[in-house]
Coordinates of C-alpha atoms and ligand atoms in Angstrom, one line a residue:
X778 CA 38.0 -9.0 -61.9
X779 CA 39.3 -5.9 -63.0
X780 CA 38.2 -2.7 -61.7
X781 CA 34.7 -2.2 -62.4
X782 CA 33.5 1.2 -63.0
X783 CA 30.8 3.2 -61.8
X784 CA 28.4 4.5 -64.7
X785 CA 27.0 2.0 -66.6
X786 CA 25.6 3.4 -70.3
X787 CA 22.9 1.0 -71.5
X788 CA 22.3 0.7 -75.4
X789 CA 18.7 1.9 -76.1
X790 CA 16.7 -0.7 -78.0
X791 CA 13.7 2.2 -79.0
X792 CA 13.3 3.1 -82.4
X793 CA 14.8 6.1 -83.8
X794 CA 17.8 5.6 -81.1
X795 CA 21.4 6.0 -82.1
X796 CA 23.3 3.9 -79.5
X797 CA 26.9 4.5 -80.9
X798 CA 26.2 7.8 -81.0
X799 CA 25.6 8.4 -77.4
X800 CA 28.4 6.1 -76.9
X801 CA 30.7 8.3 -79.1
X802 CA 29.8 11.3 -76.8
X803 CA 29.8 9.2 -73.2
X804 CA 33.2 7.8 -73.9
X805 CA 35.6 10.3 -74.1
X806 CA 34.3 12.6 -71.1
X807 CA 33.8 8.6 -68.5
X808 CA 36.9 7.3 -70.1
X809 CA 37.4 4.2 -67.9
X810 CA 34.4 4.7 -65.4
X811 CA 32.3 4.0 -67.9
X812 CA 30.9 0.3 -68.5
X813 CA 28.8 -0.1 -72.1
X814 CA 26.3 -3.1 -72.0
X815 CA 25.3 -4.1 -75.4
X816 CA 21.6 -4.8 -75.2
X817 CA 19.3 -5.3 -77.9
X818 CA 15.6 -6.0 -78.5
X819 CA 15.0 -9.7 -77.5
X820 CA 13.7 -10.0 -81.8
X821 CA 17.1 -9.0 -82.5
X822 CA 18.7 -11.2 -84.7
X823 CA 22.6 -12.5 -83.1
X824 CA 24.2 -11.2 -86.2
X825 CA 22.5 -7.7 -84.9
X826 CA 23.5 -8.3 -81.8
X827 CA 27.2 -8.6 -83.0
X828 CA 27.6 -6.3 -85.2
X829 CA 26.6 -3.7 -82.4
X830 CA 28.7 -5.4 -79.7
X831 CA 31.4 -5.3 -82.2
X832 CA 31.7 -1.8 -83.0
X833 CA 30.7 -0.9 -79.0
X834 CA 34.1 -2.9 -78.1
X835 CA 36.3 -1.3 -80.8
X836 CA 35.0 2.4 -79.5
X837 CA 36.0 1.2 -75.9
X838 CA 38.8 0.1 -76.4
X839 CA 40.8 3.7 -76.8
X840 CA 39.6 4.7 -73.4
X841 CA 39.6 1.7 -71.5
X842 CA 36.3 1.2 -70.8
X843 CA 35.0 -2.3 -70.8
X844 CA 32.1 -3.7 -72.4
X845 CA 30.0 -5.9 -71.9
X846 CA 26.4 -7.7 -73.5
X847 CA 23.6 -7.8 -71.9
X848 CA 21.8 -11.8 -72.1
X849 CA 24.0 -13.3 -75.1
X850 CA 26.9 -14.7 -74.0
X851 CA 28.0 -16.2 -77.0
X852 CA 27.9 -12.8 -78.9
X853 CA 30.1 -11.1 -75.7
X854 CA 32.7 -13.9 -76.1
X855 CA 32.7 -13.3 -79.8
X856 CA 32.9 -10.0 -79.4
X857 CA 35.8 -10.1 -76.8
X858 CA 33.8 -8.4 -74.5
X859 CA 35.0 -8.0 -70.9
X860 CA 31.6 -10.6 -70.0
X861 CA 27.5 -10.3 -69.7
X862 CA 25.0 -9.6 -68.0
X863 CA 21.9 -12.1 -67.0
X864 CA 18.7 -12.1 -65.3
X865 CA 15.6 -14.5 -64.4
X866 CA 14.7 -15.0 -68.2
X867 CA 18.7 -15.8 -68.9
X868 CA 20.9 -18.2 -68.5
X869 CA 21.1 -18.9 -64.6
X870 CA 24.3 -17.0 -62.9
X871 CA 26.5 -20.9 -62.0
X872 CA 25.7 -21.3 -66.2
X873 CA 26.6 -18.0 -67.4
X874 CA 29.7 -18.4 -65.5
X875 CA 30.8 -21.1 -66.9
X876 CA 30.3 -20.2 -70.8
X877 CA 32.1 -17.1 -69.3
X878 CA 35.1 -18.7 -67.1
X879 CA 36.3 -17.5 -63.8
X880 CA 38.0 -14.4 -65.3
X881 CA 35.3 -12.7 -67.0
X882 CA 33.3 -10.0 -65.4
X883 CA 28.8 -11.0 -64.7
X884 CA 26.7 -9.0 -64.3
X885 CA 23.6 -10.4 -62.5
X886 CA 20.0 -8.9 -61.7
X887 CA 18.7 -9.0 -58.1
X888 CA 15.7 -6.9 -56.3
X889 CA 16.2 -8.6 -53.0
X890 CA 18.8 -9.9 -50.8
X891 CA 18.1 -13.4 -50.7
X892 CA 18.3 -13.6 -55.0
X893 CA 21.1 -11.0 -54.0
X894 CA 23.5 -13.8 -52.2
X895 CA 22.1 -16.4 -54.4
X896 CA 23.5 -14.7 -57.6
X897 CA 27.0 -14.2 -55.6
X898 CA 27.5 -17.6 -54.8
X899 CA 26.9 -18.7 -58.1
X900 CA 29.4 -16.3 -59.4
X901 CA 28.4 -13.3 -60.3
X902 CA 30.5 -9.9 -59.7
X903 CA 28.6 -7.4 -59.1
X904 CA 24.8 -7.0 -59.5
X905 CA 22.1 -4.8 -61.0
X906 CA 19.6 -4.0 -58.8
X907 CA 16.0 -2.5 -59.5
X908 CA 13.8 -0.7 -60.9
X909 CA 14.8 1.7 -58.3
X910 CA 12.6 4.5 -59.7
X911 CA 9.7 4.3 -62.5
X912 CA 11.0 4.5 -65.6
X913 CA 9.1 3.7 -69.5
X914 CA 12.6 2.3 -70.6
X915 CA 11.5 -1.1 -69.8
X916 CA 7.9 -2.6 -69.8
X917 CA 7.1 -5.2 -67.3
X918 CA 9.1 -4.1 -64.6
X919 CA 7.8 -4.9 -60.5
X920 CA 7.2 -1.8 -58.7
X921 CA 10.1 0.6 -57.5
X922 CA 12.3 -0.6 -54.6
X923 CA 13.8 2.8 -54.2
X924 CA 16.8 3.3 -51.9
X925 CA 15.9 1.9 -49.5
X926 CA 15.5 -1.7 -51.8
X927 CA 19.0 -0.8 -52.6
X928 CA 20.1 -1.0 -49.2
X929 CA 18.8 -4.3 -48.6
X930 CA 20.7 -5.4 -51.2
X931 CA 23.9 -3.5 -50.8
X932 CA 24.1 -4.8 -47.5
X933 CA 24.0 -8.6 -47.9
X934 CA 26.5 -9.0 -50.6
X935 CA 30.0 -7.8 -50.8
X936 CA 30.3 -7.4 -54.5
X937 CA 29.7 -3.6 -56.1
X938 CA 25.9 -2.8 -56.4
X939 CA 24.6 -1.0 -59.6
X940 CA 21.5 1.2 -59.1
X941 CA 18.9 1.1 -62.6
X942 CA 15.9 1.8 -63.2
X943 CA 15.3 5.8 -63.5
X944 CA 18.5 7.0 -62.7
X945 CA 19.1 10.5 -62.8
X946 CA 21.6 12.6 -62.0
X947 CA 19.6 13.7 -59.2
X948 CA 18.6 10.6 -57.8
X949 CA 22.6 9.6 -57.5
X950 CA 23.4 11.0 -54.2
X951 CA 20.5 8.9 -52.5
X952 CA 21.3 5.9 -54.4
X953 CA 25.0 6.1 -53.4
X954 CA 24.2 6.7 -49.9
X955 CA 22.4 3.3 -49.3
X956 CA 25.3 1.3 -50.9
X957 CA 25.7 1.6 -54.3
X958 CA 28.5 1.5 -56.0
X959 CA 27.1 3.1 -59.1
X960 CA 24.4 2.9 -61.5
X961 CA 22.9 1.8 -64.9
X962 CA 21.4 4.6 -67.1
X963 CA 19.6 3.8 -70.8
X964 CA 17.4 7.2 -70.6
X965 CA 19.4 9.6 -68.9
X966 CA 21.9 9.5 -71.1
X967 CA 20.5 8.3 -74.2
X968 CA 17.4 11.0 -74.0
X969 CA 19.8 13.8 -72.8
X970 CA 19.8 17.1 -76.1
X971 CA 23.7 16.9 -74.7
X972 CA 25.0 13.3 -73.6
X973 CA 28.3 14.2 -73.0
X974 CA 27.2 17.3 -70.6
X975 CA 24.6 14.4 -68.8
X976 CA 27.6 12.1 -68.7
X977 CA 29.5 14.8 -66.6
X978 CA 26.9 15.3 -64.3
X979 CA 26.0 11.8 -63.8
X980 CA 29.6 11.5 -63.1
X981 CA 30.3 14.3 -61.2
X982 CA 27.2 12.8 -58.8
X983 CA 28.7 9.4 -58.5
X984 CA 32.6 10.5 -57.6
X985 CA 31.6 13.3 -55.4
Ligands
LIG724 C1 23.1 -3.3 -64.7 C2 21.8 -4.0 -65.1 N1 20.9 -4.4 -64.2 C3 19.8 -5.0 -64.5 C4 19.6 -5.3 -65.8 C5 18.3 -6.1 -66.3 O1 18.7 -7.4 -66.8 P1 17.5 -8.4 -67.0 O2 16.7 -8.5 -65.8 O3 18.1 -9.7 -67.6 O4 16.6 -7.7 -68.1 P2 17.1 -7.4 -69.6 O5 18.0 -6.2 -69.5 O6 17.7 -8.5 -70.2 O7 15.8 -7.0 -70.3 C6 20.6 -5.0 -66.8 N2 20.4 -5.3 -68.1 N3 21.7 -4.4 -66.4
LIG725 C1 16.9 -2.6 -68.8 C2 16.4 -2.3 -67.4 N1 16.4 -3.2 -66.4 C3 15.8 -2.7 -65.3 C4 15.6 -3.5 -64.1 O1 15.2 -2.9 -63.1 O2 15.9 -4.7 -64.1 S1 15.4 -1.1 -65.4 C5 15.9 -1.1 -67.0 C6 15.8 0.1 -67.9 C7 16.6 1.3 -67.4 O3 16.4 2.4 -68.2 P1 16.3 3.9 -67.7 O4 17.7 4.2 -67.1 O5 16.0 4.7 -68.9 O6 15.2 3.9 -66.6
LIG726 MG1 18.3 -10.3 -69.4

């Protein structure tokens, strides 16, 4: 897999959002430490899908980032996107990989260790684990696991753990001292009056 990095910019699904935009402003300050996941309302239609994953793949391209969409695996090899990211109501992990192949990077959601291993052996790279703090981005969530729910998961897998779910700058430090590798913002980033100043400080959090 190739190196994976640490902050992970979500595209907002809300009305009124502007998800290239914040992109546009993320990229050039995260360069290659930023990972884009193209997600999009599940009333989306694929040709939406695309057309967003499209343009979010041509903007990462100058700076090395990789992208990658979230649930619709057929849109990310379209695309050419670097690979996907599933959870329970998605493909399971052993199927996504396959549509993927061996080479491409998965993303897989876990809030618990046993899921946690589960989703490794079936393939997956690295995993998204949450909600680790409330957040409105998302209805329907479980209740917080916090960092200490990050540490249960960080330490039975050996693939790079990605904190969401409320992630501030603020709450990085924590986050990265029970075993994350990095984390997965939508609102931090795509809420902030200045994305490219959040994108510095959620940076500056994760590589201190
Ligand atoms: C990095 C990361 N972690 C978790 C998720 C959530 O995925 P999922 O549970 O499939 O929910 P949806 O995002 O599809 O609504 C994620 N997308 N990214
Ligand atoms: C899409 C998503 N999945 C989550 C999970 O825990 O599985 S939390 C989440 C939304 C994250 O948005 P924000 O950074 O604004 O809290
Ligand atoms: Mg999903």
């Amino acid at each position: 897999m190739p190196s994976l990095g640490r902050l992970h910019l979500i595209t907002d699904t809300r009305p009124g959002r502007d998800p290239l935009a914040v992109l546009r402003a993320a990229l050039p300050v995260a360069r290659a430490e930023l990972v884009v996941q193209v997600r999009v309302t599940d009333d989306a239609t694929d040709r939406e899908a695309y057309d967003l994953a499209r343009r979010a793949v041509a903007l990462c391209a100058p700076y090395g980032a990789m992208c990658l969409v979230n649930d619709r695996l057929h849109v990310a090899l379209a695309v050419g996107a670097a690979g996907g990211h599933v959870g329970a109501d998605d493909l399971p992990v052993a199927a996504a990989r396959r549509v993927l192949g061996p080479t491409a990077v998965l993303g897989a959601t876990a809030r618990a260790p046993g899921p946690a291993a589960e989703a490794v052996a079936g393939g997956a790279s690295y995993l998204g684990v949450g909600p680790c703090h409330a957040t409105d981005t998302k209805a329907g969530l479980p209740d917080p696991i916090g960092p200490e729910g990050v540490r249960a998961v960080a330490g039975a897998v050996a693939v790079p753990v990605i904190a969401i779910g409320g992630v501030t700058a603020a709450a990085v430090p924590a986050l990265r001292a029970a075993g994350a590798y990095g984390v997965a913002v939508v609102g931090a980033l795509s809420a902030a009056a200045d994305p490219a100043r959040a994108t510095a400080e959620l940076l500056g959090a994760l590589t201190c």
